Coordinates of C-alpha atoms in Angstrom, one line a residue:
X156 CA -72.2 -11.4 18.8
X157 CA -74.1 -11.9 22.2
X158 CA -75.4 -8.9 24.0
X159 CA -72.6 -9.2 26.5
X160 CA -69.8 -7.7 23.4
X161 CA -72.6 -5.2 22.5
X162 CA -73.0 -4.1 25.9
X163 CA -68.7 -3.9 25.9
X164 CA -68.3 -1.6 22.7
X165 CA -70.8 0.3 24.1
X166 CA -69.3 1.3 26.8
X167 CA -66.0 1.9 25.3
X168 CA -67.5 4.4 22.8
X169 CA -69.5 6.2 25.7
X170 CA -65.9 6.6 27.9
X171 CA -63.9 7.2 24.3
X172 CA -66.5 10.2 23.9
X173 CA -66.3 11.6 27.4
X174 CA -63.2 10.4 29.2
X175 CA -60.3 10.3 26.0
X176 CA -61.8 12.8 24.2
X177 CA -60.2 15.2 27.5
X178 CA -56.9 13.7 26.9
X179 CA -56.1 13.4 23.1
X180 CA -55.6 17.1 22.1
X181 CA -57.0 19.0 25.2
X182 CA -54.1 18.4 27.7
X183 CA -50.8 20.4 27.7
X184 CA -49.1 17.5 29.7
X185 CA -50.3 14.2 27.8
X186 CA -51.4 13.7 24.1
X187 CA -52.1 10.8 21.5
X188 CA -49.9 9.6 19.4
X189 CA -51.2 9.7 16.8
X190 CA -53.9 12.4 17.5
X191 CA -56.3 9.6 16.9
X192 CA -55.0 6.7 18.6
X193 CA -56.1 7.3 22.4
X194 CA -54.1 3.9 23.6
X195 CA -50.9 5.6 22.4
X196 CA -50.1 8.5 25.2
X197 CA -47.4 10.6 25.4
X198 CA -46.7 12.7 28.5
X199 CA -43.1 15.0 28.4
X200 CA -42.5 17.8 30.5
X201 CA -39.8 18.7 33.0
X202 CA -42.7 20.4 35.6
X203 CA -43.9 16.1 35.6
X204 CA -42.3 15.1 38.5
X205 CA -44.4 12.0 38.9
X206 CA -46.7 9.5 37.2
X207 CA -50.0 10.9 35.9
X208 CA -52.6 9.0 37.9
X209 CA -55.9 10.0 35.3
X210 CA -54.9 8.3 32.2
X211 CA -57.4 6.3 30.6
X212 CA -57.1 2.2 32.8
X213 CA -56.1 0.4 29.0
X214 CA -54.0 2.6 27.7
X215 CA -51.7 0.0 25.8
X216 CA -48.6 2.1 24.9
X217 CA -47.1 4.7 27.5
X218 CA -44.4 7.6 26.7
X219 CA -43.1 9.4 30.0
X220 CA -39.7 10.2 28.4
X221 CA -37.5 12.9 29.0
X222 CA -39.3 14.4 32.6
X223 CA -38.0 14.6 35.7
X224 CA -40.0 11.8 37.7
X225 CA -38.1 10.6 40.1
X226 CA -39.9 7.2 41.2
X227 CA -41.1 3.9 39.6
X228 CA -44.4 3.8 42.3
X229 CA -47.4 1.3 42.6
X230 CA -49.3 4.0 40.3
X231 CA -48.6 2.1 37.3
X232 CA -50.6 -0.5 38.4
X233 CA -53.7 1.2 37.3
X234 CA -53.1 0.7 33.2
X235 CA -52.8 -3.2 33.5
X236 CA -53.5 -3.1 29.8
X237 CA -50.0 -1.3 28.8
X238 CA -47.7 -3.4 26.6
X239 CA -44.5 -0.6 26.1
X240 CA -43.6 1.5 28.8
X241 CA -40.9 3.8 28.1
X242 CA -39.3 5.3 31.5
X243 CA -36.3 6.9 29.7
X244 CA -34.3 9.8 30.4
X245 CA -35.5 10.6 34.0
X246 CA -33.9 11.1 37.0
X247 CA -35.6 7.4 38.4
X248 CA -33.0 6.6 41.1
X249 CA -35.8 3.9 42.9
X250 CA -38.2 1.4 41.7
X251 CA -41.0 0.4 44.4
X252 CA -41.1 -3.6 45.4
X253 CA -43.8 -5.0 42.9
X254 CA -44.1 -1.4 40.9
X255 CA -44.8 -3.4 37.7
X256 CA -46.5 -6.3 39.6
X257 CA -49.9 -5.8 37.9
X258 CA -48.4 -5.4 34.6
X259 CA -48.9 -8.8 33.4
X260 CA -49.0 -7.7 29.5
X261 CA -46.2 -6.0 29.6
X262 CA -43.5 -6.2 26.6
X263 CA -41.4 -3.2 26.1
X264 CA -39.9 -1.6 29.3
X265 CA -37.5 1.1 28.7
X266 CA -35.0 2.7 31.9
X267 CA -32.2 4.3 29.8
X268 CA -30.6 6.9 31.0
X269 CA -31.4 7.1 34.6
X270 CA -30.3 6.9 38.4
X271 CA -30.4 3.0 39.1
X272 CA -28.0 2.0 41.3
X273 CA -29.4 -1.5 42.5
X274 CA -31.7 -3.6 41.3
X275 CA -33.9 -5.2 44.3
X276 CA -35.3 -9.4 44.1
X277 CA -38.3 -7.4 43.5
X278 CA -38.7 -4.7 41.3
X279 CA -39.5 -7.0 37.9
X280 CA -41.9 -8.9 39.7
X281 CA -45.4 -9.3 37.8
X282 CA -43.4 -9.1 34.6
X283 CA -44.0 -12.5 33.0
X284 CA -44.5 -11.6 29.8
X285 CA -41.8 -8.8 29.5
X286 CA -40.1 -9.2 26.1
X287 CA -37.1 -6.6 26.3
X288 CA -35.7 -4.8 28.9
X289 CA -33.7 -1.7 28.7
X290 CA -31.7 -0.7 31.5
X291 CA -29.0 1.1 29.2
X292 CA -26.8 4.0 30.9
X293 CA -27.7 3.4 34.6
X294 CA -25.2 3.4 37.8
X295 CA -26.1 0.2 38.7
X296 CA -23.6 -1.9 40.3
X297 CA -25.5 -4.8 41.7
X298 CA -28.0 -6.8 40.6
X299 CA -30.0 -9.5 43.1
X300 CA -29.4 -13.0 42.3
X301 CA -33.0 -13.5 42.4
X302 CA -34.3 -10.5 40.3
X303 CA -35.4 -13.0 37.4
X304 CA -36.8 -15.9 39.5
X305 CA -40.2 -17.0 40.6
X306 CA -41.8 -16.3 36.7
X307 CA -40.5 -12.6 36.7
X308 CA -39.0 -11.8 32.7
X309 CA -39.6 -16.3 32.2
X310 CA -40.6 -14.5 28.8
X311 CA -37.3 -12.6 28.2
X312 CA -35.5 -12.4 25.0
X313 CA -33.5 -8.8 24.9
X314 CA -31.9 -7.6 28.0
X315 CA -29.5 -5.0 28.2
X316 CA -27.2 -3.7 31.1
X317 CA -24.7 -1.9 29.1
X318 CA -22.8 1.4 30.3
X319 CA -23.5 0.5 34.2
X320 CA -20.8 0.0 37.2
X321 CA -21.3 -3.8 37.6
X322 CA -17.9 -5.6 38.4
X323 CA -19.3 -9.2 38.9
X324 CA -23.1 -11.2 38.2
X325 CA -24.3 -13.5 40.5
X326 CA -23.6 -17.1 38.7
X327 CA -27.5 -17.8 39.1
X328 CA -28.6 -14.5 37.9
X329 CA -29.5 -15.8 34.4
X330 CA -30.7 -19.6 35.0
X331 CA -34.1 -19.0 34.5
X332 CA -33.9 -16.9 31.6
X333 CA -34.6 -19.8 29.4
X334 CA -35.8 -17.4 26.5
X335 CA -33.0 -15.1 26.4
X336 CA -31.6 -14.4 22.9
X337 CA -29.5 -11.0 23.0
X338 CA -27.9 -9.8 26.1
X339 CA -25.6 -7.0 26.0
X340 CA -23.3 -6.7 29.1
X341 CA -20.7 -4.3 27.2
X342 CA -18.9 -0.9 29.1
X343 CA -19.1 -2.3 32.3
X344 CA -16.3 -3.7 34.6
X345 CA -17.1 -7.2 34.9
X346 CA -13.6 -9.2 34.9
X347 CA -15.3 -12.5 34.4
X348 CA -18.0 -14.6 32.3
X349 CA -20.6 -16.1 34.4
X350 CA -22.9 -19.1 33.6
X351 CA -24.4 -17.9 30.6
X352 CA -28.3 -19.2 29.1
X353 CA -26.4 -21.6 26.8
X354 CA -29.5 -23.0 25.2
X355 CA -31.2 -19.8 23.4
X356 CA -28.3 -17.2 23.6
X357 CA -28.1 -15.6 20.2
X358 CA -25.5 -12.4 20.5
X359 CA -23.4 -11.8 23.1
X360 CA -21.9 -8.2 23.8
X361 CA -18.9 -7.6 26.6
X362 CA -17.0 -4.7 25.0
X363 CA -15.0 -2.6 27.2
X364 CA -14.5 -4.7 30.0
X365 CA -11.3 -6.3 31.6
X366 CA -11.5 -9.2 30.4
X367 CA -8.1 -10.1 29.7
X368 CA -7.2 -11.8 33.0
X369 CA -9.5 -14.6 32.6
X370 CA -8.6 -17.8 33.5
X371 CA -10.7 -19.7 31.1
X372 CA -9.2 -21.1 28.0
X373 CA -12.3 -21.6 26.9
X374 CA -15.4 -19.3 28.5
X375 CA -18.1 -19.8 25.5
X376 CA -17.6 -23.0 25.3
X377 CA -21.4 -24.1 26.5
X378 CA -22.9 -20.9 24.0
X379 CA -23.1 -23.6 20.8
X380 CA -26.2 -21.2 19.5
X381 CA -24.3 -18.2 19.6
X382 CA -24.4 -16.4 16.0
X383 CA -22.7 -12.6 17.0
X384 CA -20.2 -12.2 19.3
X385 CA -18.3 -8.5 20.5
X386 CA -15.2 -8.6 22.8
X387 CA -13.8 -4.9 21.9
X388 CA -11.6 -2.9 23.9
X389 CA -11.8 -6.2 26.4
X390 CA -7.4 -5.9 26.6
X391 CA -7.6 -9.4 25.4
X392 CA -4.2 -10.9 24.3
X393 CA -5.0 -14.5 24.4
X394 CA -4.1 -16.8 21.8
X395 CA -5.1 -20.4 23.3
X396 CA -6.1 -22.6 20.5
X397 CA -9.5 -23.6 22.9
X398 CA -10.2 -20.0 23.5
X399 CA -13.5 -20.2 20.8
X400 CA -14.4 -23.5 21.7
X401 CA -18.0 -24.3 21.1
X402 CA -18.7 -21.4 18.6
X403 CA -19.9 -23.8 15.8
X404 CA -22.4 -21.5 14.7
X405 CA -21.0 -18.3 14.9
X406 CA -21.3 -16.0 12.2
X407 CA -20.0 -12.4 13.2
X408 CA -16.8 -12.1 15.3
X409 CA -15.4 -8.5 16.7
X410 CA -12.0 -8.3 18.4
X411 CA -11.3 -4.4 17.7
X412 CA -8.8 -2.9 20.3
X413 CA -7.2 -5.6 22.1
X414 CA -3.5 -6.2 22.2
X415 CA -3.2 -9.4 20.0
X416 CA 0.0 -10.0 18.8
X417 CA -1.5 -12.7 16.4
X418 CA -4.7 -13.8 15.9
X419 CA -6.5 -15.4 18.6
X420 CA -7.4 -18.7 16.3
X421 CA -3.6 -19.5 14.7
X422 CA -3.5 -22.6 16.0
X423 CA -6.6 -23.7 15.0
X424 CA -5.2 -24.7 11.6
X425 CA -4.0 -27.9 13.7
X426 CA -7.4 -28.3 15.5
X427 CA -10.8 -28.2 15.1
X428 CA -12.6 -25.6 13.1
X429 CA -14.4 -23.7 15.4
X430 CA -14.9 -20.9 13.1
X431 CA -15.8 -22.8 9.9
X432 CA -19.6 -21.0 10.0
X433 CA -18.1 -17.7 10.9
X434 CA -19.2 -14.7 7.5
X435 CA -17.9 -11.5 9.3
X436 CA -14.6 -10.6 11.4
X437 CA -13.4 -7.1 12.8
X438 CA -9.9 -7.0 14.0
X439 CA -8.7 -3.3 15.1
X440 CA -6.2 -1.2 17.0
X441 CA -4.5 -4.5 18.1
X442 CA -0.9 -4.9 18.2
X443 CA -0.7 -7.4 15.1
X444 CA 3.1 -8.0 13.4
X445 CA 1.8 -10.5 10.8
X446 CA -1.1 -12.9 9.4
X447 CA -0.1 -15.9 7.9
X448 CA -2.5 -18.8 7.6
X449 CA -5.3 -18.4 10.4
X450 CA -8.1 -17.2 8.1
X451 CA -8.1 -20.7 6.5
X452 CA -10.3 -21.9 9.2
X453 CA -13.2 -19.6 8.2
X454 CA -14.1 -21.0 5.0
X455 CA -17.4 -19.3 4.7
X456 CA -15.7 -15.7 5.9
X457 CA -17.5 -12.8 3.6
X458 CA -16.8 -9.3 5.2
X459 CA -13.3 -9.1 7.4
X460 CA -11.6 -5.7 8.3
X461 CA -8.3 -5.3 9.6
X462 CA -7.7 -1.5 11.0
X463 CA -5.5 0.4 12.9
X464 CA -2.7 -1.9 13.9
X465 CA -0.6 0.0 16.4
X466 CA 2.5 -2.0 16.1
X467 CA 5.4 0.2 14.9
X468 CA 6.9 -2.7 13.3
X469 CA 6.5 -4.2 9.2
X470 CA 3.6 -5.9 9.4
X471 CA 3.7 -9.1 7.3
X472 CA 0.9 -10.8 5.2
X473 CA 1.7 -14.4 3.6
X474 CA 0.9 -14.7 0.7
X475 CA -1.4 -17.6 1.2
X476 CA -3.7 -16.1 4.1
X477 CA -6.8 -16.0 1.9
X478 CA -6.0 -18.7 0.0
X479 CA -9.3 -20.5 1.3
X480 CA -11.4 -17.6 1.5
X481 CA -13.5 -18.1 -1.5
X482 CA -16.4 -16.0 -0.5
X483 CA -14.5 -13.1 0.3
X484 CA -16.4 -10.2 -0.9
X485 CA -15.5 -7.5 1.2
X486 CA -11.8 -6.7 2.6
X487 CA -10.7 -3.6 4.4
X488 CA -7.2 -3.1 5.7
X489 CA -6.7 0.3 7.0
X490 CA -4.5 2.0 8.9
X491 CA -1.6 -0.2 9.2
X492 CA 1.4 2.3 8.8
X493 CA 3.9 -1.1 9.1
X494 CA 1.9 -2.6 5.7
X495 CA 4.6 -1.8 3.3
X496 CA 3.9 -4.1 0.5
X497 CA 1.2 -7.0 -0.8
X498 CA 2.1 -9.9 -1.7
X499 CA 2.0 -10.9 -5.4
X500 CA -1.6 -13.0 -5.9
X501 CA -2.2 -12.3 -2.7
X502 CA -6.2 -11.1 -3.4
X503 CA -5.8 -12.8 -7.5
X504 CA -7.8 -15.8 -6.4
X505 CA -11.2 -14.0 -4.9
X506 CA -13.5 -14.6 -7.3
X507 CA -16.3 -13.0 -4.9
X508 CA -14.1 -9.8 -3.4
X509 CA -16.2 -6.8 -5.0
X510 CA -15.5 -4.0 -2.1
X511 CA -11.2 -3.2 -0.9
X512 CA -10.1 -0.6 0.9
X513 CA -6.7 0.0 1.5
X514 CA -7.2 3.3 3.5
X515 CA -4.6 4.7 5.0
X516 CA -1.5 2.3 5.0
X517 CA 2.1 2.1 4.6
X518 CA 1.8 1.2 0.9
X519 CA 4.1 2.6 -1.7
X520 CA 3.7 0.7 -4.9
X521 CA 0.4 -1.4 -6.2
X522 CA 1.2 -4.3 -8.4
X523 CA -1.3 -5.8 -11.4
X524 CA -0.6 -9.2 -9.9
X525 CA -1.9 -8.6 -6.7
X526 CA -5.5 -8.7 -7.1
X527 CA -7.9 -8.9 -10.0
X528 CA -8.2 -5.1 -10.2
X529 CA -11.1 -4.9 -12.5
X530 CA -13.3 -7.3 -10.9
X531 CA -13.7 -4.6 -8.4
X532 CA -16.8 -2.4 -7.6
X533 CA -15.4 -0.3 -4.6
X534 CA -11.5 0.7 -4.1
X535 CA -10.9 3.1 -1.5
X536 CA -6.6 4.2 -1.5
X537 CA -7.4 7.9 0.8
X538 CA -4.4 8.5 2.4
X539 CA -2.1 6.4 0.3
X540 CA 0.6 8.2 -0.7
X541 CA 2.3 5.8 -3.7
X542 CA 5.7 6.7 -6.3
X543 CA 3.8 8.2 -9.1
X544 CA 6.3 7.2 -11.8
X545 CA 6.2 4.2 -14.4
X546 CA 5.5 1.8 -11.9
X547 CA 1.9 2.4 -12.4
X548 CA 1.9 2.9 -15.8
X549 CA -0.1 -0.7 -15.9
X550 CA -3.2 1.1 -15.1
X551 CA -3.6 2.9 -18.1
X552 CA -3.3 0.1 -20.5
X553 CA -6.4 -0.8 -22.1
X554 CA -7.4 -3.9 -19.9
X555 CA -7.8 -2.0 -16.8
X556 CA -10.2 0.7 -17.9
X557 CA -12.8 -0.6 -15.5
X558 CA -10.2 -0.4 -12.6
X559 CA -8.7 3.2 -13.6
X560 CA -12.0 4.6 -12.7
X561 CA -12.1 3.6 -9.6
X562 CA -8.5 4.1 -8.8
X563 CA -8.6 8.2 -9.9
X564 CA -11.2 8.5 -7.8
X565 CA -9.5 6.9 -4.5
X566 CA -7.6 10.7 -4.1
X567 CA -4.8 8.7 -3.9
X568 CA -1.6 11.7 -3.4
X569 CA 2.3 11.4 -4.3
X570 CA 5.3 10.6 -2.2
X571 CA 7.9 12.7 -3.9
X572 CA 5.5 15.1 -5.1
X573 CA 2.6 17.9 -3.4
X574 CA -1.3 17.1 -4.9
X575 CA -3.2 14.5 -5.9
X576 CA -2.1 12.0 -8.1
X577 CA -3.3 12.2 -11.9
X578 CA -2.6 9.4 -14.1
X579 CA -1.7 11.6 -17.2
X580 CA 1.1 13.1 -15.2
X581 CA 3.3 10.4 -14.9
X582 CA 6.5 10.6 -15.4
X583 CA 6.5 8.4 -18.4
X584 CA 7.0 9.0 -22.3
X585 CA 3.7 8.9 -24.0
X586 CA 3.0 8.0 -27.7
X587 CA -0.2 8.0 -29.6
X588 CA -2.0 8.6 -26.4
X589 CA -0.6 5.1 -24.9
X590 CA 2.2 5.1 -22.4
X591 CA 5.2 2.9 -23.1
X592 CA 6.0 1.4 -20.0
X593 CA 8.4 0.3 -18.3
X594 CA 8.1 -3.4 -18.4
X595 CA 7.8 -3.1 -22.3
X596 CA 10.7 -1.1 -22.4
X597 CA 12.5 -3.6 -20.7
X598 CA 11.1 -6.7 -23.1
X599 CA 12.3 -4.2 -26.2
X600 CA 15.9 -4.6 -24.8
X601 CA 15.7 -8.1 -24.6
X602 CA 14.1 -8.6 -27.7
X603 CA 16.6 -5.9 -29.5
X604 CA 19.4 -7.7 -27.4
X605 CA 18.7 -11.2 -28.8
X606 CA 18.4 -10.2 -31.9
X607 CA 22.0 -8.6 -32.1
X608 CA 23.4 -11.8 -30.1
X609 CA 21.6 -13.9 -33.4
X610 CA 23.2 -11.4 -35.6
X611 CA 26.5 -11.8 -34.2
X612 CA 26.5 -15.2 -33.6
X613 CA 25.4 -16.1 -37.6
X614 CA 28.2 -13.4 -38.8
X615 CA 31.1 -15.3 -36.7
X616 CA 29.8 -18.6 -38.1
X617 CA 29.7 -17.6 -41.7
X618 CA 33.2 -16.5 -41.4
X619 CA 34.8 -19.2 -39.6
X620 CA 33.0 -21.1 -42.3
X621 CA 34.2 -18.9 -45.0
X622 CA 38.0 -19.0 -43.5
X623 CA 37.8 -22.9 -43.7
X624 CA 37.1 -23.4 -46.8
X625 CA 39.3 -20.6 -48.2
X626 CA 42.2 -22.6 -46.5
X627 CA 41.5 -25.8 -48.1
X628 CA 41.1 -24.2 -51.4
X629 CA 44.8 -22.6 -51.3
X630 CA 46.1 -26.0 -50.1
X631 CA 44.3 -27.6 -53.2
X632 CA 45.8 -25.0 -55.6
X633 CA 49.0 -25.3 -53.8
X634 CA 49.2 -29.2 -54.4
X635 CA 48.2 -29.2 -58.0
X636 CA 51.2 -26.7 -58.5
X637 CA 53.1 -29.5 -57.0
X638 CA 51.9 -32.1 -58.7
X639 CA 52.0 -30.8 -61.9
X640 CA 56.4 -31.1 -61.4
X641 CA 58.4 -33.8 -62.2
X642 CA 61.5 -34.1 -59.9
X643 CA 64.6 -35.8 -61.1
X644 CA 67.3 -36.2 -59.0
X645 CA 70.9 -37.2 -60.2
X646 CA 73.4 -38.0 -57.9
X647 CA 77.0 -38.6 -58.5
X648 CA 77.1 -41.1 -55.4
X649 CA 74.1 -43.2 -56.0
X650 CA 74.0 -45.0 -58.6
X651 CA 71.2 -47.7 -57.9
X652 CA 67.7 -46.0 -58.9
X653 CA 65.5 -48.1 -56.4
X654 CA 67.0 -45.2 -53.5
X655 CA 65.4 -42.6 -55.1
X656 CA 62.2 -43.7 -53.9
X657 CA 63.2 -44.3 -50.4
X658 CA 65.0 -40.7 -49.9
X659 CA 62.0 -38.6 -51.9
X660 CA 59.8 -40.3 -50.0
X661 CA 61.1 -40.8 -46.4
X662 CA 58.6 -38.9 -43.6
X663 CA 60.6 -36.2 -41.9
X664 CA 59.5 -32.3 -41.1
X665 CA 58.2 -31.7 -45.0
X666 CA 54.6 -31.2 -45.8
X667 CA 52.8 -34.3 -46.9
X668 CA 51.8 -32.6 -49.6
X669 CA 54.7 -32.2 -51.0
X670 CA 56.4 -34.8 -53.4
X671 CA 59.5 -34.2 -51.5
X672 CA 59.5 -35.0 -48.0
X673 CA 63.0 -35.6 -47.2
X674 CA 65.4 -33.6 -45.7
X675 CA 67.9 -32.4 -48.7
X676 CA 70.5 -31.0 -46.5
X677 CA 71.2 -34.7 -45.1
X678 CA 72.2 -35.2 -48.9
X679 CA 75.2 -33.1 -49.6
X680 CA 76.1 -34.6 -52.9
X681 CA 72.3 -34.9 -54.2
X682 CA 71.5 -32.4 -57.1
X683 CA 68.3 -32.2 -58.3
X684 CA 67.3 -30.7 -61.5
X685 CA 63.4 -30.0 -62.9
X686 CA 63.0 -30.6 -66.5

């Protein structure tokens, strides 16, 4: 350590001792923060009207939140050593041309929550290694073209403008923010996208604006780094297959209260997958009437909720919408009044679903072959109101004892009946403790059924068998009777014995059975005698 450093600390402990030993804990306007930390200064009041001028030079981090100054003034340029400034919740309708100039080290600047109403070519200037800037809550409405130019924020990675009055951005507002990762541009009235930093741009946020009229089909197209994206409340009703062109690496989508009739990727299935990185979806308060197949181009989709769809209509899932969705492990639908029924196996092939809620829908029944109920860690059903009777008697059978759990505790309550639905007061007969229901009552009838049709079936057999062979066996007895006679005929008219055989024996109408086939009333002089 030369004598130069020495001769430094030294000084610094001699002005620590007499100069910041006045401020931390002495002065009813500013104060430490911590006691002990004299670069950390806090300074709240509403008598401060303006920016305390005898603060130590290198103070490093700066509090005037919550006073009533008025103006951003040259007087910060005597603590060229400050890194956060925070400027918030004043009344500052004016910053000075080059306020911030000398404030080379600057990170943090806070202006939420105040009176700005323009923002001058300027009023960042100096600012070249300002990290995030907070401008949150203002009126402004326009913003110079030039206000990032010439090295002012070339270091910028957080910006946001959210809750002002701007309706338009000057298309080369952002081209030198070369660094800029999260911009939030959300509750404003902007109408259109400009240029956009396409190389670093990491979340985007435009909710509540007008977006809806754009003529782009494809305005993100250049953001290819782009990971989160918000468009709520933007009155979007697109449905261009291009419309998320170049999000390949997206990973968080919200489109909550548009007026989608569909979702704004169903043709995709025939296209590119844009989506194919996407984990997390939001899709609420839209005018929806059905999901079929358009989640099948977000193969890697984990969270997705589906809330408040204000079409009056049934709304209509296919039964093969998450057939791809493999790494589903959280699903909430809620607050579709149209959603009348789920599809059988519609949730059965998620092996990685853990979390459903099914909050406040139009459902009515639940069905064991929707979903693999016990595979569940969190089921929410409040505001269901389902037919408690034998339909959901399947819950109680021994196999779902991990999902009954979670089901009583959903509150779910009863259409025909006042209260909250309790699974031993089903309308069902109960034995041994174990409810009979009403699918195995229904296999008992068959079962008892077929049985009865065997029964039957083996009695009529047995008897046309029996029949059969009592028939043959009178015929037999019959014959031998027959047999066991001799016939003699004698015959005044014939006297040559080689007719006999030819008249006994002709074939006419008699049994063949019987020795005497012939018709005897042809033979009015034949007598016959039996010895």
């Amino acid at each position: 350590m030369d004598n130069f450093s020495s001769i430094k600390i030294l000084i610094f402990i001699c002005f620590y001792s007499v100069v910041l030993g006045d401020i931390c804990g002495l002065s009813s306007i500013c104060d430490c923060d911590p006691i002990e930390d004299p670069l950390n200064v806090i300074c709240q009041g509403d008598f401060l009207t303006i920016i305390p001028q005898d603060l130590p030079p290198y103070i490093q981090n700066l509090s005037l939140k919550s006073t009533m100054i008025r103006d951003c003034d040259s007087t910060l340029g005597h603590y060229t050593q400050l890194i956060h400034l925070d400027l918030s919740d004043n009344q500052i309708f004016r910053i000075s041309p080059s306020a911030f100039s000398r404030l080379s080290m600057l990170e943090t600047l806070n202006l939420n929550h105040n009176y700005l109403n323009v923002l001058g070519a300027r009023n960042l200037e100096g600012l070249s290694h300002l990290l995030r800037l907070h401008l949150q809550e203002n009126t402004l409405s326009e913003i110079h073209g030039s206000v990032f130019s010439q090295g002012a924020c070339s270091s910028l990675t957080s910006l946001d403008l959210s809750q002002n009055k701007l309706n338009h951005l000057h298309p080369n507002l952002f081209q030198n923010c070369h660094q800029l990762q999260i911009l939030d541009l959300s509750h404003n009235h902007l109408t259109n996208i400009v240029d956009l930093p396409s190389s670093s741009l990491v979340v985007l946020k435009l909710d509540g604006n007008n977006l809806g009229g754009m003529q782009s089909n494809s305005p993100f197209r250049r953001l290819n780094k782009l990971k989160t994206l918000s468009l709520n409340d933007c009155k979007l009703h697109h449905s261009s297959h291009d419309y998320f062109d170049g999000l390949n690496e997206l990973r968080s989508l919200f489109l909550e209260d548009n007026h989608f009739l569909e979702l704004p990727f169903v043709n995709h299935v025939k296209r590119k997958m844009y989506l194919k990185e996407l984990t997390q979806l939001k899709i609420g308060s839209n005018v929806l009437e059905k999901i079929s197949t358009e989640l099948t181009v977000m193969p890697n989709l984990k969270y997705l909720s589906i809330s408040g769809c204000q079409n009056k209509k049934e709304f209509i899932i296919d039964p093969d919408t998450f057939k791809d969705n493999h790494h589903l492990h959280e699903l909430s639908i809620r607050s579709c009044h149209g959603l009348m029924s789920l599809p059988d196996n519609l949730l059965l092939h998620l092996p990685s679903l853990q979390s459903l809620s099914l909050r406040g829908n139009g459902l009515h029944r639940l069905s064991p072959r929707t979903a693999d109920w016990n595979a569940l860690n969190y089921l929410d059903l409040s505001d269901t109101q389902l037919f408690c009777d034998c339909s959901l008697s399947w819950i109680l059978e021994t196999n779902y004892s991990e999902f009954r759990l979670l089901f009583e505790a959903s509150n779910v309550t009863c259409l025909e009946k006042e209260g909250k639905l309790s699974l031993d007061s089903l309308d069902c007969h109960m034995k041994h403790g174990s409810l009979l229901n009403s699918n195995t009552k229904y296999l008992k009838f068959i079962i008892l059924a077929g049985v009865c049709a065997v029964i039957l079936l083996l009695g009529a057999g047995m008897y046309l068998y029996i029949g059969k062979h009592s028939n043959e066996r009178r015929k037999s007895i019959h014959r031998r009777r027959i047999n066991k006679m001799d016939i003699s005929v004698i015959t005044e008219s014939v006297s040559n014995p080689s007719e006999y055989k030819d008249i006994l024996y002709e074939d006419n109408d008699y049994d063949e059975c019987s020795p005497l086939r012939g018709n005897l009333s042809n033979f009015p002089d034949v007598k016959t005698s039996v010895l």
